[in-house]
Amino acid sequence: MLFFHLGVTCGIVFATLGRRRIDYRVVMLGAILPDLVDKPLGRLFFEDTFHRSRLFGHTILFATVLLLGFQFVLRGDVARRWFILPIAAAIHLALDGMWNDPVTLFWPFFGTTFPPVFVDNYWLEVLQRPLTHPLELVKEVLGAAILIYLGFAYGLFDRLAFRRFLSSGKLEERHMPV
């Protein structure tokens, strides 16, 4: 669900906050941060303990700790750049429909364990999911379409504009020749 999370999160942030003063590199990091935290933890380190890949990063506590940590530690331009990270991580939780898993979403209020989700071969299931669940494929296409739209709208398919984006994270106004 990489493109779904990246594209829809960027689309939501763009539609609500616009392009000014937002570092979209941070938005994209936040869009996948819960998975970057939980997939290695859940499937590589705690497979026998929790039997799942949605753990600490998929909790409100995680997004809240990020938010409070940034609020209390960062100041000035650095704070303005990173304030969007916990917001994007919270959007990830909404896109994953975590309200359907309140034990994980509100961890540790319902206990310190996570309900197990047994999958024979997790990585194979991840690769097959778009083929076995058509809605997953539609979500991925939607996310990719939003990223392509933003790429065209802000000229990110131009090498120089893309390099500027990579160095600043800003969606710059396109200057069309007259």
PDB file of C-alpha atoms in Angstrom, residues 74-178:
ATOM      1  CA  LEU A  74      12.084  21.790  18.140  1.00  0.00           C
ATOM      2  CA  ARG A  75      11.942  25.522  17.492  1.00  0.00           C
ATOM      3  CA  GLY A  76      11.913  27.909  14.524  1.00  0.00           C
ATOM      4  CA  ASP A  77      12.419  26.653  10.967  1.00  0.00           C
ATOM      5  CA  VAL A  78      13.148  23.113  12.127  1.00  0.00           C
ATOM      6  CA  ALA A  79       9.829  22.967  14.005  1.00  0.00           C
ATOM      7  CA  ARG A  80       7.986  24.331  10.963  1.00  0.00           C
ATOM      8  CA  ARG A  81       9.551  21.658   8.763  1.00  0.00           C
ATOM      9  CA  TRP A  82       8.802  18.701  11.051  1.00  0.00           C
ATOM     10  CA  PHE A  83       5.384  19.622  12.533  1.00  0.00           C
ATOM     11  CA  ILE A  84       3.685  17.761   9.676  1.00  0.00           C
ATOM     12  CA  LEU A  85       5.329  14.395  10.412  1.00  0.00           C
ATOM     13  CA  PRO A  86       2.990  13.320  13.269  1.00  0.00           C
ATOM     14  CA  ILE A  87       0.010  14.633  11.301  1.00  0.00           C
ATOM     15  CA  ALA A  88       0.984  12.508   8.300  1.00  0.00           C
ATOM     16  CA  ALA A  89       1.514   9.510  10.609  1.00  0.00           C
ATOM     17  CA  ALA A  90      -1.999  10.038  12.027  1.00  0.00           C
ATOM     18  CA  ILE A  91      -3.380  10.188   8.473  1.00  0.00           C
ATOM     19  CA  HIS A  92      -1.692   6.816   7.894  1.00  0.00           C
ATOM     20  CA  LEU A  93      -3.661   5.381  10.833  1.00  0.00           C
ATOM     21  CA  ALA A  94      -6.914   6.679   9.347  1.00  0.00           C
ATOM     22  CA  LEU A  95      -6.076   5.276   5.896  1.00  0.00           C
ATOM     23  CA  ASP A  96      -5.371   1.895   7.487  1.00  0.00           C
ATOM     24  CA  GLY A  97      -8.787   2.004   9.164  1.00  0.00           C
ATOM     25  CA  MET A  98      -7.251   1.475  12.577  1.00  0.00           C
ATOM     26  CA  TRP A  99     -10.577   2.281  14.266  1.00  0.00           C
ATOM     27  CA  ASN A 100     -11.453  -1.323  13.338  1.00  0.00           C
ATOM     28  CA  ASP A 101      -8.619  -2.462  15.638  1.00  0.00           C
ATOM     29  CA  PRO A 102      -9.166  -0.415  18.826  1.00  0.00           C
ATOM     30  CA  VAL A 103      -6.870  -2.628  20.929  1.00  0.00           C
ATOM     31  CA  THR A 104      -3.940  -1.587  18.732  1.00  0.00           C
ATOM     32  CA  LEU A 105      -5.083   1.981  18.055  1.00  0.00           C
ATOM     33  CA  PHE A 106      -5.501   2.804  21.752  1.00  0.00           C
ATOM     34  CA  TRP A 107      -2.592   0.698  23.000  1.00  0.00           C
ATOM     35  CA  PRO A 108      -1.770   0.363  25.964  1.00  0.00           C
ATOM     36  CA  PHE A 109      -5.198   1.342  27.362  1.00  0.00           C
ATOM     37  CA  PHE A 110      -6.710  -2.100  26.603  1.00  0.00           C
ATOM     38  CA  GLY A 111      -3.619  -4.039  27.688  1.00  0.00           C
ATOM     39  CA  THR A 112       0.012  -4.304  26.703  1.00  0.00           C
ATOM     40  CA  THR A 113      -0.343  -7.085  24.151  1.00  0.00           C
ATOM     41  CA  PHE A 114      -1.486  -6.833  20.559  1.00  0.00           C
ATOM     42  CA  PRO A 115      -4.115  -9.216  19.165  1.00  0.00           C
ATOM     43  CA  PRO A 116      -2.376 -11.783  16.940  1.00  0.00           C
ATOM     44  CA  VAL A 117      -3.001 -11.919  13.203  1.00  0.00           C
ATOM     45  CA  PHE A 118      -1.713 -15.214  11.869  1.00  0.00           C
ATOM     46  CA  VAL A 119      -0.518 -15.254   8.251  1.00  0.00           C
ATOM     47  CA  ASP A 120       1.347 -18.236   6.807  1.00  0.00           C
ATOM     48  CA  ASN A 121       3.740 -16.258   4.631  1.00  0.00           C
ATOM     49  CA  TYR A 122       3.368 -12.529   5.317  1.00  0.00           C
ATOM     50  CA  TRP A 123       5.631 -11.220   2.542  1.00  0.00           C
ATOM     51  CA  LEU A 124       3.986 -13.435  -0.089  1.00  0.00           C
ATOM     52  CA  GLU A 125       0.568 -12.275   1.100  1.00  0.00           C
ATOM     53  CA  VAL A 126       1.669  -8.628   0.760  1.00  0.00           C
ATOM     54  CA  LEU A 127       2.752  -9.239  -2.835  1.00  0.00           C
ATOM     55  CA  GLN A 128      -0.458 -11.111  -3.713  1.00  0.00           C
ATOM     56  CA  ARG A 129      -2.878  -8.749  -1.933  1.00  0.00           C
ATOM     57  CA  PRO A 130      -3.474  -6.407  -4.925  1.00  0.00           C
ATOM     58  CA  LEU A 131      -4.356  -9.441  -7.050  1.00  0.00           C
ATOM     59  CA  THR A 132      -6.606 -11.155  -4.498  1.00  0.00           C
ATOM     60  CA  HIS A 133      -8.278  -7.989  -3.174  1.00  0.00           C
ATOM     61  CA  PRO A 134      -9.208  -5.701  -6.108  1.00  0.00           C
ATOM     62  CA  LEU A 135      -9.936  -2.743  -3.802  1.00  0.00           C
ATOM     63  CA  GLU A 136      -6.277  -2.785  -2.734  1.00  0.00           C
ATOM     64  CA  LEU A 137      -5.240  -2.402  -6.373  1.00  0.00           C
ATOM     65  CA  VAL A 138      -7.714   0.481  -6.822  1.00  0.00           C
ATOM     66  CA  LYS A 139      -6.242   2.207  -3.745  1.00  0.00           C
ATOM     67  CA  GLU A 140      -2.707   1.844  -5.082  1.00  0.00           C
ATOM     68  CA  VAL A 141      -3.745   3.250  -8.474  1.00  0.00           C
ATOM     69  CA  LEU A 142      -5.511   6.169  -6.735  1.00  0.00           C
ATOM     70  CA  GLY A 143      -2.405   7.001  -4.701  1.00  0.00           C
ATOM     71  CA  ALA A 144      -0.166   6.766  -7.765  1.00  0.00           C
ATOM     72  CA  ALA A 145      -2.586   8.988  -9.722  1.00  0.00           C
ATOM     73  CA  ILE A 146      -2.432  11.687  -7.034  1.00  0.00           C
ATOM     74  CA  LEU A 147       1.372  11.588  -7.042  1.00  0.00           C
ATOM     75  CA  ILE A 148       1.439  11.790 -10.847  1.00  0.00           C
ATOM     76  CA  TYR A 149      -1.017  14.697 -10.778  1.00  0.00           C
ATOM     77  CA  LEU A 150       1.132  16.619  -8.279  1.00  0.00           C
ATOM     78  CA  GLY A 151       4.198  15.750 -10.320  1.00  0.00           C
ATOM     79  CA  PHE A 152       2.682  17.203 -13.487  1.00  0.00           C
ATOM     80  CA  ALA A 153       1.063  20.169 -11.721  1.00  0.00           C
ATOM     81  CA  TYR A 154       4.373  21.248 -10.213  1.00  0.00           C
ATOM     82  CA  GLY A 155       6.668  20.200 -13.021  1.00  0.00           C
ATOM     83  CA  LEU A 156       8.434  17.494 -11.024  1.00  0.00           C
ATOM     84  CA  PHE A 157       9.064  15.456 -14.142  1.00  0.00           C
ATOM     85  CA  ASP A 158      11.592  18.112 -15.138  1.00  0.00           C
ATOM     86  CA  ARG A 159      15.029  17.082 -13.862  1.00  0.00           C
ATOM     87  CA  LEU A 160      15.937  20.497 -12.404  1.00  0.00           C
ATOM     88  CA  ALA A 161      12.560  20.975 -10.719  1.00  0.00           C
ATOM     89  CA  PHE A 162      12.789  17.478  -9.254  1.00  0.00           C
ATOM     90  CA  ARG A 163      16.277  18.200  -7.903  1.00  0.00           C
ATOM     91  CA  ARG A 164      14.988  21.412  -6.305  1.00  0.00           C
ATOM     92  CA  PHE A 165      12.146  19.430  -4.769  1.00  0.00           C
ATOM     93  CA  LEU A 166      14.554  16.823  -3.402  1.00  0.00           C
ATOM     94  CA  SER A 167      16.699  19.532  -1.816  1.00  0.00           C
ATOM     95  CA  SER A 168      13.860  21.670  -0.401  1.00  0.00           C
ATOM     96  CA  GLY A 169      10.749  19.489  -0.218  1.00  0.00           C
ATOM     97  CA  LYS A 170       8.697  22.397  -1.578  1.00  0.00           C
ATOM     98  CA  LEU A 171       6.202  22.300  -4.414  1.00  0.00           C
ATOM     99  CA  GLU A 172       7.274  25.340  -6.406  1.00  0.00           C
ATOM    100  CA  GLU A 173       5.008  27.315  -8.705  1.00  0.00           C
ATOM    101  CA  ARG A 174       5.503  26.320 -12.340  1.00  0.00           C
ATOM    102  CA  HIS A 175       6.713  29.066 -14.611  1.00  0.00           C
ATOM    103  CA  MET A 176       5.134  28.523 -17.987  1.00  0.00           C
ATOM    104  CA  PRO A 177       6.758  30.129 -21.015  1.00  0.00           C
ATOM    105  CA  VAL A 178       4.574  32.784 -22.630  1.00  0.00           C
TER     106      VAL A 178
END
